[in-house]
Coordinates of C-alpha atoms in Angstrom, one line a residue:
Chain T
X1 CA 13.4 -5.6 -7.5
X2 CA 13.6 -7.3 -4.2
X3 CA 15.5 -6.7 -1.1
X4 CA 17.6 -9.8 -1.4
X5 CA 18.5 -9.1 -5.0
X6 CA 19.5 -5.6 -4.3
X7 CA 22.3 -6.7 -2.0
X8 CA 23.9 -8.6 -4.9
X9 CA 24.3 -5.6 -7.2
X10 CA 27.4 -3.4 -7.6
X11 CA 27.9 -1.0 -4.8
X12 CA 28.7 2.1 -6.9
X13 CA 25.9 2.5 -9.4
X14 CA 25.0 5.8 -11.1
X15 CA 21.8 5.7 -9.1
X16 CA 23.9 5.8 -5.9
X17 CA 26.7 8.1 -7.1
X18 CA 24.3 10.9 -8.3
X19 CA 22.7 11.4 -4.9
X20 CA 26.1 11.4 -3.2
X21 CA 27.3 14.1 -5.7
X22 CA 24.1 16.1 -5.0
X23 CA 24.7 15.8 -1.3
X24 CA 28.2 17.0 -1.6
X25 CA 27.1 20.0 -3.6
X26 CA 24.4 20.7 -1.0
X27 CA 27.0 20.5 1.8
X28 CA 29.3 23.0 0.0
X29 CA 26.6 25.6 -0.9
X30 CA 26.8 27.6 2.4
X31 CA 30.6 28.0 1.8
X32 CA 29.9 29.3 -1.7
X33 CA 26.8 31.4 -1.3
X34 CA 26.9 34.7 0.6
X35 CA 23.2 35.5 0.4
X36 CA 21.3 34.6 3.6
X37 CA 18.1 34.9 1.7
X38 CA 19.1 32.1 -0.6
X39 CA 20.1 30.0 2.4
X40 CA 16.7 30.6 4.0
X41 CA 14.9 29.5 0.8
X42 CA 17.1 26.3 0.6
X43 CA 16.3 25.5 4.3
X44 CA 12.6 25.9 3.4
X45 CA 13.1 23.6 0.5
X46 CA 14.7 20.9 2.6
X47 CA 12.0 21.3 5.3
X48 CA 9.3 20.8 2.8
X49 CA 11.1 17.9 1.3
X50 CA 11.1 16.3 4.7
X51 CA 7.4 17.1 5.1
X52 CA 6.7 15.6 1.7
X53 CA 8.7 12.5 2.4
X54 CA 6.7 12.0 5.7
X55 CA 3.4 12.5 3.8
X56 CA 4.5 10.1 1.1
X57 CA 4.7 7.2 3.6
X58 CA 0.9 7.1 3.9
X59 CA -0.2 9.2 1.0
X60 CA 2.2 8.0 -1.6
X61 CA 3.3 4.4 -0.7
X62 CA -0.1 3.6 0.9
X63 CA -2.4 5.7 -1.4
X64 CA -4.3 6.9 1.7
X65 CA -4.6 10.6 1.1
X66 CA -4.1 12.6 4.3
X67 CA -4.9 16.3 4.6
X68 CA -3.9 16.7 8.2
X69 CA -0.1 17.0 7.9
X70 CA -0.1 20.5 9.4
X71 CA -1.8 19.1 12.5
X72 CA 1.2 16.8 13.2
X73 CA 3.6 19.6 12.2
X74 CA 1.8 21.8 14.8
X75 CA 2.0 19.2 17.5
X76 CA 5.8 18.9 17.1
X77 CA 6.1 22.7 16.9
X78 CA 3.9 23.6 19.8
X79 CA 5.3 21.0 22.1
X80 CA 8.8 22.3 21.2
X81 CA 8.0 26.0 21.9
X82 CA 5.8 25.5 24.9
X83 CA 8.4 23.3 26.7
X84 CA 11.4 25.2 25.5
X85 CA 10.0 28.6 26.4
X86 CA 8.2 27.7 29.7
X87 CA 10.6 25.0 31.0
X88 CA 13.9 25.7 29.3
X89 CA 13.9 22.2 27.9
X90 CA 15.9 21.5 24.7
X91 CA 13.8 20.9 21.5
X92 CA 15.7 17.6 21.2
X93 CA 14.1 16.5 24.4
X94 CA 10.7 17.6 23.4
X95 CA 10.8 15.3 20.3
X96 CA 9.6 12.1 22.1
X97 CA 6.5 13.9 23.5
X98 CA 5.6 15.4 20.2
X99 CA 6.1 12.0 18.5
X100 CA 4.0 10.3 21.2
X101 CA 1.1 12.8 20.9
X102 CA 1.2 12.5 17.1
X103 CA 1.2 8.7 17.3
X104 CA -1.8 8.8 19.6
X105 CA -3.7 11.2 17.4
X106 CA -2.9 9.1 14.3
X107 CA -4.1 6.0 16.1
X108 CA -7.4 7.7 17.0
X109 CA -8.0 8.9 13.4
X110 CA -6.8 5.7 11.8
X111 CA -8.6 3.4 14.1
X112 CA -11.9 4.9 13.2
X113 CA -11.5 5.2 9.5
X114 CA -9.1 2.6 8.2
X115 CA -11.6 -0.2 8.5
X116 CA -13.6 1.6 5.9
X117 CA -12.7 2.0 2.3
X118 CA -13.1 5.1 0.2
X119 CA -12.8 8.7 1.1
X120 CA -13.6 8.4 4.8
X121 CA -10.0 8.6 5.9
X122 CA -9.3 11.8 3.9
X123 CA -12.4 13.4 5.2
X124 CA -11.5 12.5 8.8
X125 CA -8.1 14.0 8.4
X126 CA -9.5 17.3 7.3
X127 CA -11.9 17.3 10.2
X128 CA -9.0 16.4 12.6
X129 CA -6.8 19.2 11.3
X130 CA -9.5 21.8 11.6
X131 CA -10.4 20.6 15.1
X132 CA -6.8 20.8 16.2
X133 CA -6.4 24.3 14.7
X134 CA -9.6 25.4 16.6
X135 CA -8.2 23.9 19.8
X136 CA -4.9 25.7 19.4
X137 CA -6.8 29.0 19.0
X138 CA -9.0 28.2 21.9
X139 CA -6.4 27.2 24.6
X140 CA -4.8 30.6 24.7
X141 CA -3.1 30.3 28.1
X142 CA -1.0 27.5 26.6
X143 CA -0.8 28.3 22.9
X144 CA -1.3 32.1 22.9
X145 CA -4.2 31.6 20.4
X146 CA -4.0 33.4 17.1
X147 CA -1.3 35.7 18.4
X148 CA 1.2 32.7 18.2
X149 CA 4.4 32.1 20.1
X150 CA 7.8 33.5 19.6
X151 CA 10.8 31.3 20.5
X152 CA 12.9 32.7 23.3
X153 CA 16.3 33.6 21.8
X154 CA 19.2 32.1 23.8
X155 CA 22.1 33.3 21.6
X156 CA 24.0 30.9 19.4
X157 CA 22.9 27.7 21.2
X158 CA 22.8 24.4 19.4
X159 CA 21.1 22.6 22.3
X160 CA 18.2 25.1 22.1
X161 CA 18.4 25.5 18.3
X162 CA 18.7 29.2 18.4
X163 CA 21.2 30.9 16.0
X164 CA 21.9 34.4 14.8
X165 CA 21.3 33.4 11.2
X166 CA 19.9 30.4 9.2
X167 CA 23.2 28.9 8.2
X168 CA 23.4 26.4 11.1
X169 CA 19.9 25.4 10.2
X170 CA 21.0 24.7 6.7
X171 CA 23.2 21.9 8.0
X172 CA 20.7 20.7 10.5
X173 CA 18.0 20.4 7.9
X174 CA 20.4 18.7 5.5
X175 CA 21.2 16.1 8.0
X176 CA 17.6 15.6 8.9
X177 CA 16.8 15.3 5.1
X178 CA 19.4 12.7 4.6
X179 CA 18.2 10.8 7.7
X180 CA 14.6 11.0 6.5
X181 CA 15.6 9.8 3.0
X182 CA 17.4 6.8 4.6
X183 CA 14.6 6.0 6.9
X184 CA 12.0 6.2 4.1
X185 CA 14.1 3.9 2.0
X186 CA 14.4 1.4 4.8
X187 CA 10.7 1.7 5.4
X188 CA 9.9 0.9 1.8
X189 CA 12.0 -2.3 1.8
X190 CA 10.7 -3.4 5.2
X191 CA 7.9 -5.9 5.4
X192 CA 5.4 -3.2 6.2
X193 CA 6.6 -1.3 3.2
X194 CA 6.0 -4.3 0.9
X195 CA 2.5 -4.9 2.4
X196 CA 1.7 -1.2 2.0
X197 CA 2.7 -1.5 -1.7
X198 CA 0.3 -4.4 -2.0
X199 CA -2.5 -2.4 -0.4
X200 CA -1.8 0.4 -2.9
X201 CA -1.9 -2.1 -5.7
X202 CA -5.2 -3.7 -4.7
X203 CA -6.5 -3.5 -1.2
X204 CA -9.1 -6.3 -1.6
X205 CA -6.5 -8.7 -3.1
X206 CA -4.0 -7.8 -0.4
X207 CA -6.6 -8.7 2.3
X208 CA -7.5 -12.0 0.5
X209 CA -3.8 -12.9 0.6
X210 CA -3.5 -12.5 4.3
X211 CA -2.4 -8.9 4.7
X212 CA -4.0 -7.2 7.7
X213 CA -4.7 -4.1 5.7
X214 CA -6.1 -2.2 8.7
X215 CA -3.0 -2.7 10.8
X216 CA -0.6 -1.9 8.0
X217 CA -2.3 1.3 7.1
X218 CA -2.5 2.3 10.7
X219 CA 1.2 1.6 11.2
X220 CA 2.1 3.6 8.2
X221 CA 0.0 6.5 9.3
X222 CA 1.5 6.4 12.8
X223 CA 5.0 6.4 11.3
X224 CA 4.1 9.3 8.9
X225 CA 2.6 11.3 11.8
X226 CA 5.7 10.9 14.0
X227 CA 8.1 11.8 11.2
X228 CA 5.9 14.9 10.5
X229 CA 6.1 15.9 14.2
X230 CA 9.9 15.6 14.3
X231 CA 10.2 17.8 11.2
X232 CA 7.7 20.2 12.7
X233 CA 9.8 20.6 15.8
X234 CA 12.9 21.6 13.8
X235 CA 10.9 23.7 11.4
X236 CA 9.4 25.7 14.2
X237 CA 12.8 26.4 15.7
X238 CA 13.9 27.6 12.2
X239 CA 10.9 29.9 11.9
X240 CA 11.3 31.2 15.5
X241 CA 7.6 32.0 15.5
X242 CA 4.5 29.8 15.2
X243 CA 0.8 30.4 15.0
X244 CA -2.3 28.5 13.9
X245 CA -2.0 30.3 10.5
X246 CA 1.7 29.4 9.9
X247 CA 1.9 25.8 11.3
X248 CA -1.6 24.5 11.7
X249 CA -3.4 25.7 8.6
X250 CA -5.2 23.7 5.9
X251 CA -3.0 25.6 3.4
X252 CA 0.1 24.0 4.9
X253 CA -1.4 20.5 4.6
X254 CA -2.2 21.1 1.0
X255 CA 1.2 22.5 0.3
X256 CA 2.8 19.4 1.8
X257 CA 0.7 17.0 -0.2
X258 CA 1.2 19.1 -3.4
X259 CA 5.0 18.9 -2.9
X260 CA 4.9 15.1 -3.0
X261 CA 2.3 14.9 -5.8
X262 CA 4.1 17.3 -8.1
X263 CA 7.5 15.8 -7.5
X264 CA 6.4 12.1 -7.8
X265 CA 3.9 10.4 -5.6
X266 CA 5.1 7.2 -4.0
X267 CA 8.7 7.7 -5.0
X268 CA 11.8 8.3 -2.8
X269 CA 13.1 11.4 -4.6
X270 CA 9.7 12.8 -5.8
X271 CA 9.0 14.9 -2.6
X272 CA 12.5 16.2 -2.6
X273 CA 12.2 17.3 -6.3
X274 CA 8.7 18.7 -5.6
X275 CA 10.0 20.8 -2.7
X276 CA 12.8 22.2 -4.7
X277 CA 10.3 23.2 -7.4
X278 CA 7.4 24.4 -5.3
X279 CA 9.1 26.4 -2.6
X280 CA 11.2 28.7 -5.0
X281 CA 8.2 29.1 -7.3
X282 CA 6.1 30.3 -4.3
X283 CA 8.8 32.8 -3.4
X284 CA 8.8 33.9 -7.0
X285 CA 5.1 34.2 -7.2
X286 CA 5.0 36.2 -4.0
X287 CA 7.5 38.6 -5.4
X288 CA 5.7 38.9 -8.7
X289 CA 2.1 38.7 -7.6
X290 CA 2.2 39.8 -4.0
X291 CA 2.2 37.5 -1.0
X292 CA -1.5 37.4 -0.4
X293 CA -3.1 34.3 -2.1
X294 CA -0.5 34.0 -4.8
X295 CA 0.7 30.6 -3.4
X296 CA -2.8 29.2 -3.6
X297 CA -3.2 30.3 -7.2
X298 CA 0.2 28.6 -7.9
X299 CA -0.7 25.3 -6.2
X300 CA -4.0 25.1 -8.0
X301 CA -2.5 25.9 -11.4
X302 CA 0.4 23.4 -10.9
X303 CA -1.8 20.7 -9.6
X304 CA -4.3 21.0 -12.5
X305 CA -1.4 20.9 -15.0
X306 CA 0.3 18.0 -13.3
X307 CA -2.9 16.0 -13.0
X308 CA -3.6 16.5 -16.7
X309 CA -0.2 16.2 -18.2
X310 CA 2.0 14.4 -15.7
X311 CA -0.2 12.4 -13.2
X312 CA 2.9 10.6 -11.9
X313 CA 4.7 13.8 -11.2
X314 CA 7.9 15.3 -12.5
X315 CA 10.3 12.6 -11.4
X316 CA 9.4 10.1 -14.1
X317 CA 10.8 12.7 -16.6
X318 CA 14.1 12.6 -14.8
X319 CA 14.1 8.8 -14.5
X320 CA 13.4 8.5 -18.3
X321 CA 16.4 10.8 -18.9
X322 CA 18.5 8.7 -16.5
X323 CA 17.5 5.5 -18.4
X324 CA 18.7 7.1 -21.6
X325 CA 22.0 8.2 -20.1
X326 CA 22.6 5.0 -18.3
X327 CA 21.0 2.3 -20.5
X328 CA 23.0 -0.4 -19.0
X329 CA 21.1 -0.1 -15.7
X330 CA 19.9 -3.5 -14.4
X331 CA 16.9 -4.4 -16.4
X332 CA 15.3 -5.8 -13.3
X333 CA 15.1 -2.4 -11.8
X334 CA 12.8 -1.2 -14.6
X335 CA 10.2 -3.8 -13.8
X336 CA 10.7 -3.4 -10.0
X337 CA 8.4 -1.5 -7.9
X338 CA 11.0 1.2 -7.3
X339 CA 11.9 1.4 -10.9
Chain E
X1 CA -13.3 -41.8 5.4
X2 CA -10.7 -39.1 5.9
X3 CA -11.5 -35.9 7.9
X4 CA -13.2 -33.3 5.9
X5 CA -11.3 -30.1 5.0
X6 CA -14.4 -28.0 4.3
X7 CA -17.9 -28.6 5.6
X8 CA -20.6 -26.2 4.4
X9 CA -24.0 -26.6 6.1
X10 CA -27.3 -24.9 5.3
X11 CA -25.6 -21.8 4.0
X12 CA -27.9 -18.9 3.0
X13 CA -27.5 -15.3 2.1
X14 CA -29.9 -12.7 0.6
X15 CA -29.2 -9.3 -1.0
X16 CA -32.0 -6.8 -0.7
X17 CA -34.5 -9.7 -0.6
X18 CA -33.0 -11.6 -3.4
X19 CA -32.0 -15.1 -2.2
X20 CA -28.5 -15.5 -3.7
X21 CA -27.7 -18.8 -1.9
X22 CA -30.3 -21.0 -0.1
X23 CA -29.6 -23.8 2.3
X24 CA -26.5 -24.9 0.6
X25 CA -24.6 -27.9 2.0
X26 CA -21.5 -29.7 0.7
X27 CA -18.2 -31.2 1.9
X28 CA -14.7 -31.4 0.5
X29 CA -12.1 -34.0 1.3
X30 CA -8.4 -33.0 1.5
X31 CA -6.7 -33.4 -1.9
X32 CA -9.9 -33.2 -4.0
X33 CA -10.6 -31.1 -7.0
X34 CA -14.3 -30.3 -6.9
X35 CA -16.0 -28.3 -9.6
X36 CA -18.6 -25.7 -8.4
X37 CA -20.7 -25.0 -11.5
X38 CA -24.0 -23.5 -12.5
X39 CA -25.5 -20.9 -14.8
X40 CA -24.9 -17.2 -14.3
X41 CA -26.4 -16.0 -11.1
X42 CA -26.6 -19.4 -9.5
X43 CA -24.6 -18.4 -6.5
X44 CA -21.1 -19.8 -7.2
X45 CA -19.1 -16.6 -6.6
X46 CA -21.3 -15.7 -3.6
X47 CA -20.5 -19.1 -2.1
X48 CA -16.8 -18.4 -2.6
X49 CA -17.2 -14.9 -1.1
X50 CA -18.9 -16.4 2.0
X51 CA -16.2 -19.0 2.5
X52 CA -13.4 -16.4 2.0
X53 CA -15.1 -14.0 4.5
X54 CA -16.1 -11.3 2.0
X55 CA -19.8 -11.9 2.7
X56 CA -21.2 -12.8 6.1
X57 CA -23.9 -15.5 5.6
X58 CA -27.4 -14.9 6.9
X59 CA -27.6 -18.5 8.1
X60 CA -25.6 -21.7 8.1
X61 CA -22.1 -22.7 9.1
X62 CA -18.7 -23.1 7.5
X63 CA -16.2 -25.5 9.0
X64 CA -12.6 -25.4 7.8
X65 CA -10.0 -27.9 8.9
X66 CA -12.1 -28.9 11.8
X67 CA -12.8 -25.4 13.0
X68 CA -16.1 -23.4 12.6
X69 CA -15.5 -20.0 11.0
X70 CA -17.2 -17.1 12.6
X71 CA -17.8 -13.5 11.5
X72 CA -14.8 -12.6 13.6
X73 CA -12.5 -14.5 11.3
X74 CA -11.5 -11.8 8.9
X75 CA -10.7 -12.3 5.2
X76 CA -7.0 -12.0 6.0
X77 CA -7.1 -14.4 8.9
X78 CA -9.0 -17.0 6.8
X79 CA -6.2 -16.7 4.3
X80 CA -3.7 -17.4 7.0
X81 CA -5.7 -20.4 8.1
X82 CA -5.2 -21.8 4.6
X83 CA -8.2 -20.6 2.6
X84 CA -6.9 -19.1 -0.7
X85 CA -8.9 -17.7 -3.6
X86 CA -8.5 -16.1 -6.9
X87 CA -10.9 -13.6 -8.5
X88 CA -12.9 -13.7 -11.7
X89 CA -11.1 -10.7 -12.9
X90 CA -7.4 -11.0 -11.9
X91 CA -6.4 -8.4 -9.3
X92 CA -2.6 -8.0 -9.7
X93 CA -0.6 -5.4 -7.6
X94 CA 0.0 -3.5 -10.8
X95 CA 2.6 -1.2 -9.1
X96 CA 4.8 -4.2 -8.4
X97 CA 6.9 -6.6 -10.5
X98 CA 5.6 -10.2 -10.9
X99 CA 8.3 -11.3 -8.5
X100 CA 7.4 -8.7 -5.9
X101 CA 3.7 -9.7 -6.2
X102 CA 4.7 -13.1 -4.9
X103 CA 7.6 -12.1 -2.7
X104 CA 5.5 -9.5 -0.7
X105 CA 3.0 -12.3 0.2
X106 CA 5.8 -14.7 1.2
X107 CA 7.2 -12.1 3.6
X108 CA 4.3 -12.8 5.9
X109 CA 5.7 -16.3 6.6
X110 CA 9.4 -15.9 5.9
X111 CA 12.4 -13.7 6.3
X112 CA 13.7 -11.7 3.3
X113 CA 16.3 -14.2 2.1
X114 CA 14.1 -17.2 2.6
X115 CA 11.2 -15.5 0.9
X116 CA 13.4 -14.8 -2.1
X117 CA 14.2 -18.5 -2.6
X118 CA 10.5 -19.5 -2.1
X119 CA 9.5 -16.8 -4.7
X120 CA 11.9 -18.3 -7.2
X121 CA 10.3 -21.8 -6.6
X122 CA 6.8 -20.5 -7.1
X123 CA 7.9 -18.5 -10.3
X124 CA 9.4 -21.8 -11.7
X125 CA 6.3 -23.8 -10.8
X126 CA 3.9 -21.2 -12.4
X127 CA 6.3 -20.8 -15.4
X128 CA 6.5 -17.1 -14.8
X129 CA 10.3 -16.9 -14.2
X130 CA 10.9 -15.3 -17.5
X131 CA 8.5 -12.5 -16.6
X132 CA 9.7 -12.2 -13.0
X133 CA 10.9 -8.6 -13.3
X134 CA 8.1 -7.4 -15.6
X135 CA 5.5 -5.0 -14.1
X136 CA 2.4 -7.1 -13.2
X137 CA 0.2 -4.5 -14.9
X138 CA 1.8 -5.5 -18.3
X139 CA 1.0 -9.2 -18.2
X140 CA -1.5 -10.8 -20.6
X141 CA -4.8 -12.0 -19.2
X142 CA -3.5 -15.6 -19.1
X143 CA -0.4 -14.7 -17.2
X144 CA -2.3 -12.5 -14.9
X145 CA -4.5 -15.4 -13.9
X146 CA -1.4 -17.6 -13.4
X147 CA 0.2 -14.9 -11.3
X148 CA -3.0 -14.7 -9.2
X149 CA -2.6 -18.4 -8.6
X150 CA 1.1 -18.1 -7.9
X151 CA 0.4 -15.4 -5.4
X152 CA -2.2 -17.6 -3.6
X153 CA 0.4 -20.4 -3.5
X154 CA 2.6 -18.0 -1.6
X155 CA 0.1 -18.1 1.2
X156 CA 0.7 -21.8 1.4
X157 CA -3.0 -22.6 1.3
X158 CA -4.8 -25.9 2.1
X159 CA -7.7 -24.9 -0.2
X160 CA -7.7 -22.7 -3.3
X161 CA -11.0 -21.5 -4.6
X162 CA -10.4 -20.7 -8.3
X163 CA -13.0 -18.4 -9.6
X164 CA -13.3 -18.8 -13.4
X165 CA -9.6 -19.1 -14.1
X166 CA -10.3 -20.4 -17.6
X167 CA -12.5 -17.5 -18.8
X168 CA -10.9 -15.7 -21.7
X169 CA -8.2 -18.3 -22.4
X170 CA -7.7 -19.9 -25.8
X171 CA -7.6 -23.8 -26.1
X172 CA -3.8 -24.0 -25.8
X173 CA -3.7 -21.7 -22.8
X174 CA -6.4 -23.8 -21.3
X175 CA -4.4 -27.0 -21.7
X176 CA -1.5 -25.4 -20.0
X177 CA -3.7 -24.2 -17.2
X178 CA -5.2 -27.7 -16.7
X179 CA -1.7 -29.0 -16.1
X180 CA -0.8 -26.2 -13.7
X181 CA -4.0 -26.9 -11.7
X182 CA -3.2 -30.6 -11.5
X183 CA 0.3 -29.8 -10.4
X184 CA -1.0 -27.6 -7.6
X185 CA -3.3 -30.4 -6.6
X186 CA -0.4 -32.9 -6.7
X187 CA 1.2 -30.8 -4.0
X188 CA -1.6 -31.7 -1.6
X189 CA -3.7 -28.6 -2.2
X190 CA -7.5 -29.0 -2.3
X191 CA -9.1 -27.1 -5.2
X192 CA -12.6 -25.7 -5.5
X193 CA -12.9 -25.0 -9.2
X194 CA -15.6 -22.5 -10.1
X195 CA -16.1 -22.6 -13.8
X196 CA -18.4 -22.2 -16.8
X197 CA -16.2 -24.0 -19.2
X198 CA -17.5 -27.6 -19.1
X199 CA -14.4 -29.0 -20.9
X200 CA -12.3 -27.7 -18.1
X201 CA -14.5 -29.1 -15.4
X202 CA -14.6 -32.6 -17.0
X203 CA -10.8 -32.5 -17.5
X204 CA -9.8 -31.4 -14.1
X205 CA -12.4 -32.2 -11.5
X206 CA -13.0 -35.4 -9.6
X207 CA -16.6 -34.5 -8.8
X208 CA -18.9 -31.5 -9.3
X209 CA -21.5 -29.7 -7.4
X210 CA -24.1 -27.9 -9.5
X211 CA -25.9 -24.9 -8.3
X212 CA -29.1 -23.3 -9.7
X213 CA -30.8 -20.2 -8.5
X214 CA -28.7 -20.4 -5.3
X215 CA -29.7 -24.0 -4.5
X216 CA -27.9 -27.3 -4.6
X217 CA -29.0 -29.1 -7.7
X218 CA -26.6 -32.0 -8.3
X219 CA -23.5 -33.6 -6.8
X220 CA -21.5 -36.4 -8.5
X221 CA -19.1 -37.3 -11.3
X222 CA -18.5 -34.6 -13.9
X223 CA -19.5 -36.8 -16.9
X224 CA -22.7 -37.8 -15.2
X225 CA -23.6 -34.2 -14.6
X226 CA -23.5 -33.6 -18.3
X227 CA -26.2 -36.2 -18.9
X228 CA -28.3 -35.3 -15.9
X229 CA -31.6 -33.9 -17.1
X230 CA -32.0 -31.4 -14.2
X231 CA -28.5 -30.0 -14.9
X232 CA -29.1 -29.8 -18.6
X233 CA -32.4 -28.1 -18.0
X234 CA -30.8 -25.6 -15.6
X235 CA -28.1 -24.7 -18.2
X236 CA -29.9 -24.8 -21.5
X237 CA -33.4 -25.8 -20.8
X238 CA -33.0 -29.2 -22.3
X239 CA -30.9 -31.1 -24.9
X240 CA -27.3 -32.1 -24.1
X241 CA -24.3 -30.3 -22.7
X242 CA -21.0 -30.6 -24.5
X243 CA -17.8 -31.4 -22.6

């Protein structure tokens, strides 16, 4: 299904109404739910949905598997906390610096590895993430090392993203999630999005047909890194405390990738679905098995099961159900790349 | 004589000491359909790979449209210059529909709306319109080959190198493919036709170049090639080749 054809379809299709209903339900939840714990979990779900969507840009749509998401989250988080605590700058104003640093780092990694095919990029991302984590631990005067940084509380202050409870963050994350979904959709129907789909389909063929695969992959990685940095900035303010273990760990990078893979790699709604499955399950596992290491057991188990039984993730199950319920859906959509 | 579109001079390449192509020279005029034939391992696909930029030749020059190609001309930039190619085994973007396989490539030259119209034209030309919204991964081998060609057409090439597009096709599919190739040529596109199927070569090509063990063996009319003793010897060691 192509860009031009989409604009000729009916405006209110089930595929558009269902997300709107879900959005409305999500917006009403804080008014209906009294438990702050549940709100916190839902904020976490939305944060990981945003991380997963950001990862999906390069990992899902471009099939270039990155394991350094936590590094870009950490860049956004540390730039936020350092400037907010030390200089009293609003997190909103720290966003451009975090994005610029992430862009620069993504450029360095991508420039060196995207000319090569195979696993070089993935290996380089692991090396980069570990190097950044070591750097955060080493530069203690700035980052407080392994002790981490607490956000200075400034009362209920939207400008500084400090609140007495997580409810305001619920709406902030919801807005950010909607914006991320919209941006991701626009990205996939942009020229770069189409070229990236070609690269995912067959990189050699794409190159032989004139697509500058190196530039397209690099651009996608830069976009993904900047999105991750923005999400990291808001996520850090929500956590109120960051450390190399919480925002810069390999564990976090895996969790972000797993969210997208389990939900549905290379799909718009897959990471959202994945986040709303994984995050509550991790909470449950922590309660049942104890916090230490239970999440790793859970990712491992889920990943093995998904790779064996549902390699395209859980979302295709829902889309199959959708096709049964709404069989009149435009036949073209079934054959289209975002079917 | 008109200006040459492709001039290959003294082209050589070796892989781990094995001389895949040696001192190969040939020219192509604009609008020609030239067959590049030879037994397995004679260097046909290697020649295509050197012209398209996949392999960097050890020696020799390739001039396209009056400009000498260098190792700095990437595969993608050669495509944008007008050098198109298909692969022996079709390489569809299996994650996209047939239409999007073509549309995505057109987006390099056109805006979204314009590309849509051009994609429809190419789908009509390649008789793939009825399959436009099917996933490319579900196409039959014949349709995959046509889609490969349709996608190359989307790059608006001056030259298409067709690498064994007839392999695996039944006689009826072959006849349809002959007509498709002639139609492509009628639109002013020069064709380098790499093929094993002699019937196809004789039906479609204006002249042929025969390679054997990486060397130029014969150049001339397709029918004469079938009777040339050196060509026959290279293919079957003697006797007569059937068209």
